[in-house]
Coordinates of C-alpha atoms in Angstrom, one line a residue:
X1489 CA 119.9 201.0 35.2
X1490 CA 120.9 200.4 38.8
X1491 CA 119.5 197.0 40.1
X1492 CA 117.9 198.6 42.8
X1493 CA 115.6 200.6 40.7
X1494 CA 114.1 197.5 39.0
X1495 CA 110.0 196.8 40.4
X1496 CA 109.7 193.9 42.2
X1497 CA 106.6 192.3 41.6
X1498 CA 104.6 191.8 45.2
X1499 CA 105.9 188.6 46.7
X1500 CA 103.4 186.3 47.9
X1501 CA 102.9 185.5 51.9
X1502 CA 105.0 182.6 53.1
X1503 CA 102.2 180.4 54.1
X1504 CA 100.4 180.6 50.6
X1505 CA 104.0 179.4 49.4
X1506 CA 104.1 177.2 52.0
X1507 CA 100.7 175.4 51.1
X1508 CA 101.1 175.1 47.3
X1509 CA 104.9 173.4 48.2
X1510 CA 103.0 171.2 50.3
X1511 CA 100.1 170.1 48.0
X1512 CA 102.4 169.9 45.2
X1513 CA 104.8 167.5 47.2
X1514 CA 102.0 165.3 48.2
X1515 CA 99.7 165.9 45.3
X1516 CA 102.5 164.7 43.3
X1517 CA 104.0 161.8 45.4
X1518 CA 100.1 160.1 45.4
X1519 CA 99.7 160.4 41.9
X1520 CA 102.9 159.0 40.4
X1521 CA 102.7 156.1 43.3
X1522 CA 99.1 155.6 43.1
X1523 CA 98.5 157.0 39.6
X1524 CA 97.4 154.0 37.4
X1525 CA 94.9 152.2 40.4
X1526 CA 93.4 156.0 40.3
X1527 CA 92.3 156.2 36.7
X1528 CA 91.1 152.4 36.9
X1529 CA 88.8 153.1 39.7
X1530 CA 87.5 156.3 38.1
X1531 CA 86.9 154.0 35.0
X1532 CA 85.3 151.0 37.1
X1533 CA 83.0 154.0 38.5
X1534 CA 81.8 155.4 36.0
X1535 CA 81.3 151.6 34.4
X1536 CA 79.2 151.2 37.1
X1537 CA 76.6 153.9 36.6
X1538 CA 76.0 153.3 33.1
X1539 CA 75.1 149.9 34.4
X1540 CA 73.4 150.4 37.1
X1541 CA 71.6 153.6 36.2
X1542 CA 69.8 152.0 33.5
X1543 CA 68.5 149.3 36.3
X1544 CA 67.8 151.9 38.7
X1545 CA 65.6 154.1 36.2
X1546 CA 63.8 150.6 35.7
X1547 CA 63.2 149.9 39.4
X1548 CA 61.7 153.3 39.4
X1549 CA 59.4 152.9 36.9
X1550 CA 58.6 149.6 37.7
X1551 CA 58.0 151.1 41.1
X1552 CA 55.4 153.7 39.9
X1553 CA 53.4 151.3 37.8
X1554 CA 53.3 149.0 40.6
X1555 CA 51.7 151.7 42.8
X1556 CA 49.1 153.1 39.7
X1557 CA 47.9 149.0 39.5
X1558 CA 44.0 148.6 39.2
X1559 CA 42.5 147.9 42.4
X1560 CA 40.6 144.9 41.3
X1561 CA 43.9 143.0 40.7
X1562 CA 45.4 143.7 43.8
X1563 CA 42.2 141.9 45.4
X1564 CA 42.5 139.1 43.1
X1565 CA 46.4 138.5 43.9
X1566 CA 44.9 138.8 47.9
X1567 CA 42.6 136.6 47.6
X1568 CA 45.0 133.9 45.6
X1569 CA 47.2 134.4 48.4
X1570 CA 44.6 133.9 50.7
X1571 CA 43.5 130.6 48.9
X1572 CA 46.8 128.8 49.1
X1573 CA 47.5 129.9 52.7
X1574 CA 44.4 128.4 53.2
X1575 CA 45.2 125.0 51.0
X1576 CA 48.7 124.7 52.9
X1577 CA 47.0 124.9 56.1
X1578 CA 44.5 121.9 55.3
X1579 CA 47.4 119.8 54.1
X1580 CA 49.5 120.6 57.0
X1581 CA 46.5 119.9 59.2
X1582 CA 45.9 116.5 57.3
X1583 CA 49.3 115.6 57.6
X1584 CA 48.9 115.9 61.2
X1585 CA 45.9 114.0 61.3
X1586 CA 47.5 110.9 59.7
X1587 CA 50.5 111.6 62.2
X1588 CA 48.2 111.0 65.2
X1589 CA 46.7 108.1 63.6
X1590 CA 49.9 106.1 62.9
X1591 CA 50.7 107.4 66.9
X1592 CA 47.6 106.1 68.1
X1593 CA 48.3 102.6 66.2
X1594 CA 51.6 102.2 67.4
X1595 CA 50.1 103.0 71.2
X1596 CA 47.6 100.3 70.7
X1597 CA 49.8 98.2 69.4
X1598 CA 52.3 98.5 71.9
X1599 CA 49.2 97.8 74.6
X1600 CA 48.1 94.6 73.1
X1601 CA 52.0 93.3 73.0
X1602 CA 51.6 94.2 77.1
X1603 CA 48.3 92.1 77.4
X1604 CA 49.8 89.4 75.5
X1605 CA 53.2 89.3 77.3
X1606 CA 50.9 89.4 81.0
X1607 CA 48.4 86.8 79.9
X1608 CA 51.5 84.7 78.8
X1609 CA 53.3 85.7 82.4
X1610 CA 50.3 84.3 83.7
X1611 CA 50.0 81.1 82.0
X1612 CA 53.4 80.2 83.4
X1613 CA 55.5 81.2 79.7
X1614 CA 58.0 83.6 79.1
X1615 CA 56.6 86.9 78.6
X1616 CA 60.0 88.1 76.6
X1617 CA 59.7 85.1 74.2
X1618 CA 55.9 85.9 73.5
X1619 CA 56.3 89.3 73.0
X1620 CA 58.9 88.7 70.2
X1621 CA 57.2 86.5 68.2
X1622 CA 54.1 88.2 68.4
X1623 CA 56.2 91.7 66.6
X1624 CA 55.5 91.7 63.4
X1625 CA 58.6 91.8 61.3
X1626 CA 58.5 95.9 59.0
X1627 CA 60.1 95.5 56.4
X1628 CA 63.2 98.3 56.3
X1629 CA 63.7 101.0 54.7
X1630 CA 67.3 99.9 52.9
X1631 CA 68.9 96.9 52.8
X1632 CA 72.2 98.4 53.5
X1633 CA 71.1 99.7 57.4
X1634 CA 69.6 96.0 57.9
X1635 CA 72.6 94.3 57.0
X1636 CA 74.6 96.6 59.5
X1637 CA 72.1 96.1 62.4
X1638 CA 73.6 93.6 65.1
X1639 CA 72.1 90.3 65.2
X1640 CA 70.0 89.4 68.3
X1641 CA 71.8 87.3 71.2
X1642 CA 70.0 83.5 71.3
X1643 CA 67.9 82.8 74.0
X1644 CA 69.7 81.6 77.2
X1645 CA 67.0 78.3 77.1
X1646 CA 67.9 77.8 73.3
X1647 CA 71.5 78.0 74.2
X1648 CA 71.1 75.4 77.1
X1649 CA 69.1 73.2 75.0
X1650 CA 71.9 73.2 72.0
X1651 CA 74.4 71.8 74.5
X1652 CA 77.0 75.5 74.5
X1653 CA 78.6 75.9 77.6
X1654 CA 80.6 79.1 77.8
X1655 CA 83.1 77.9 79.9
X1656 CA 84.3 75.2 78.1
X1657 CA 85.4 77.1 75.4
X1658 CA 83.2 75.2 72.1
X1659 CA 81.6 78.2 71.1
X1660 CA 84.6 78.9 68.5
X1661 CA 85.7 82.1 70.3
X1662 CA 89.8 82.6 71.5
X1663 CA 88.5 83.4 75.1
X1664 CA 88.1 79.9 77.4
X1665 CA 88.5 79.1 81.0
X1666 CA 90.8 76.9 82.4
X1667 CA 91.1 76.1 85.8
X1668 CA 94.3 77.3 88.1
X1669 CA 97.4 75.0 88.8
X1670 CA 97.4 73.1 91.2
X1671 CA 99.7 73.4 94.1
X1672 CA 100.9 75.7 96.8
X1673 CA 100.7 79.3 96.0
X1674 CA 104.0 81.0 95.0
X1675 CA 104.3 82.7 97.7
X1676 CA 107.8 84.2 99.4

């Protein structure tokens, strides 16, 4: 037998060769590069929906039962939702009501201090001192933010009456005066 006389099977077009070279390359490369994080996500998936399609067939069912619910409750949950919409709204509105109170004492309040402070103005005292001992002392809320509060400045007559005088330098503080020397200036 002559080697020419042998069949040749059909040979296959170039492309089709080309194409299976290609997806066999890159098939190939993928899988033994990204091989292992494959299979783990196609375990993770199908984790998944056994979870979740048990869940989801709930939700469903759930869902249909929801919508075949007797009328009569479905007016009754309305209603209780009604009912405390309407029993927030009358506490929010007497909430308010006790707001506007305290607002309208504090007003008042604050008008009578004014009275006092001009009827004193009138009489010839100081209205400052009358309106501060006519406040009446509320008691705070925690000790800790009274003790921080600054203490009031004495009164300039209570100061003058003690006998401190800021310039000479008695009320214990490093700042005093002292007077310039004496002499000509030292001038060029």
């Amino acid at each position: 037998m002559e080697m020419g006389d042998q069949e040749v099977p059909p040979a296959k077009p170039e492309l089709e060769l080309d194409f299976t070279g290609f997806l066999q390359e890159t098939v190939g490369a993928a899988l033994s590069s990204y091989g292992w994080f494959v299979l783990f996500s196609c375990i993770l998936l199908y984790l998944l929906k056994q979870k979740f399609s048990s869940n989801i067939s709930s939700l469903l069912t759930t869902a249909q039962t929801t919508t075949a619910a007797d009328p009569d409750e479905v007016v009754r949950r309305q209603e209780a939702v009604a009912a405390a919409r309407l029993k927030m709204q009358l506490e929010l509105d007497a909430q308010a009501e006790r707001y506007k109170e305290k607002q309208r004492q504090v007003e008042e309040e604050k008008r009578r201090q004014k009275i006092e402070s001009w009827e004193s103005m009138k009489e010839g005292k100081s209205y400052k001192v009358a309106s501060h001992v006519s406040q009446p002392q509320e008691p705070s809320a925690s000790t800790s933010a009274s003790s921080s509060a600054p203490k009031p400045k004495p009164d300039r007559r209570t100061l003058r009456n003690s006998g401190y005088n800021p310039l000479t330098g008695d009320g214990g503080g490093t700042c005093a005066w002292r007077p310039g020397r004496r002499g000509p200036s030292a001038g060029g």
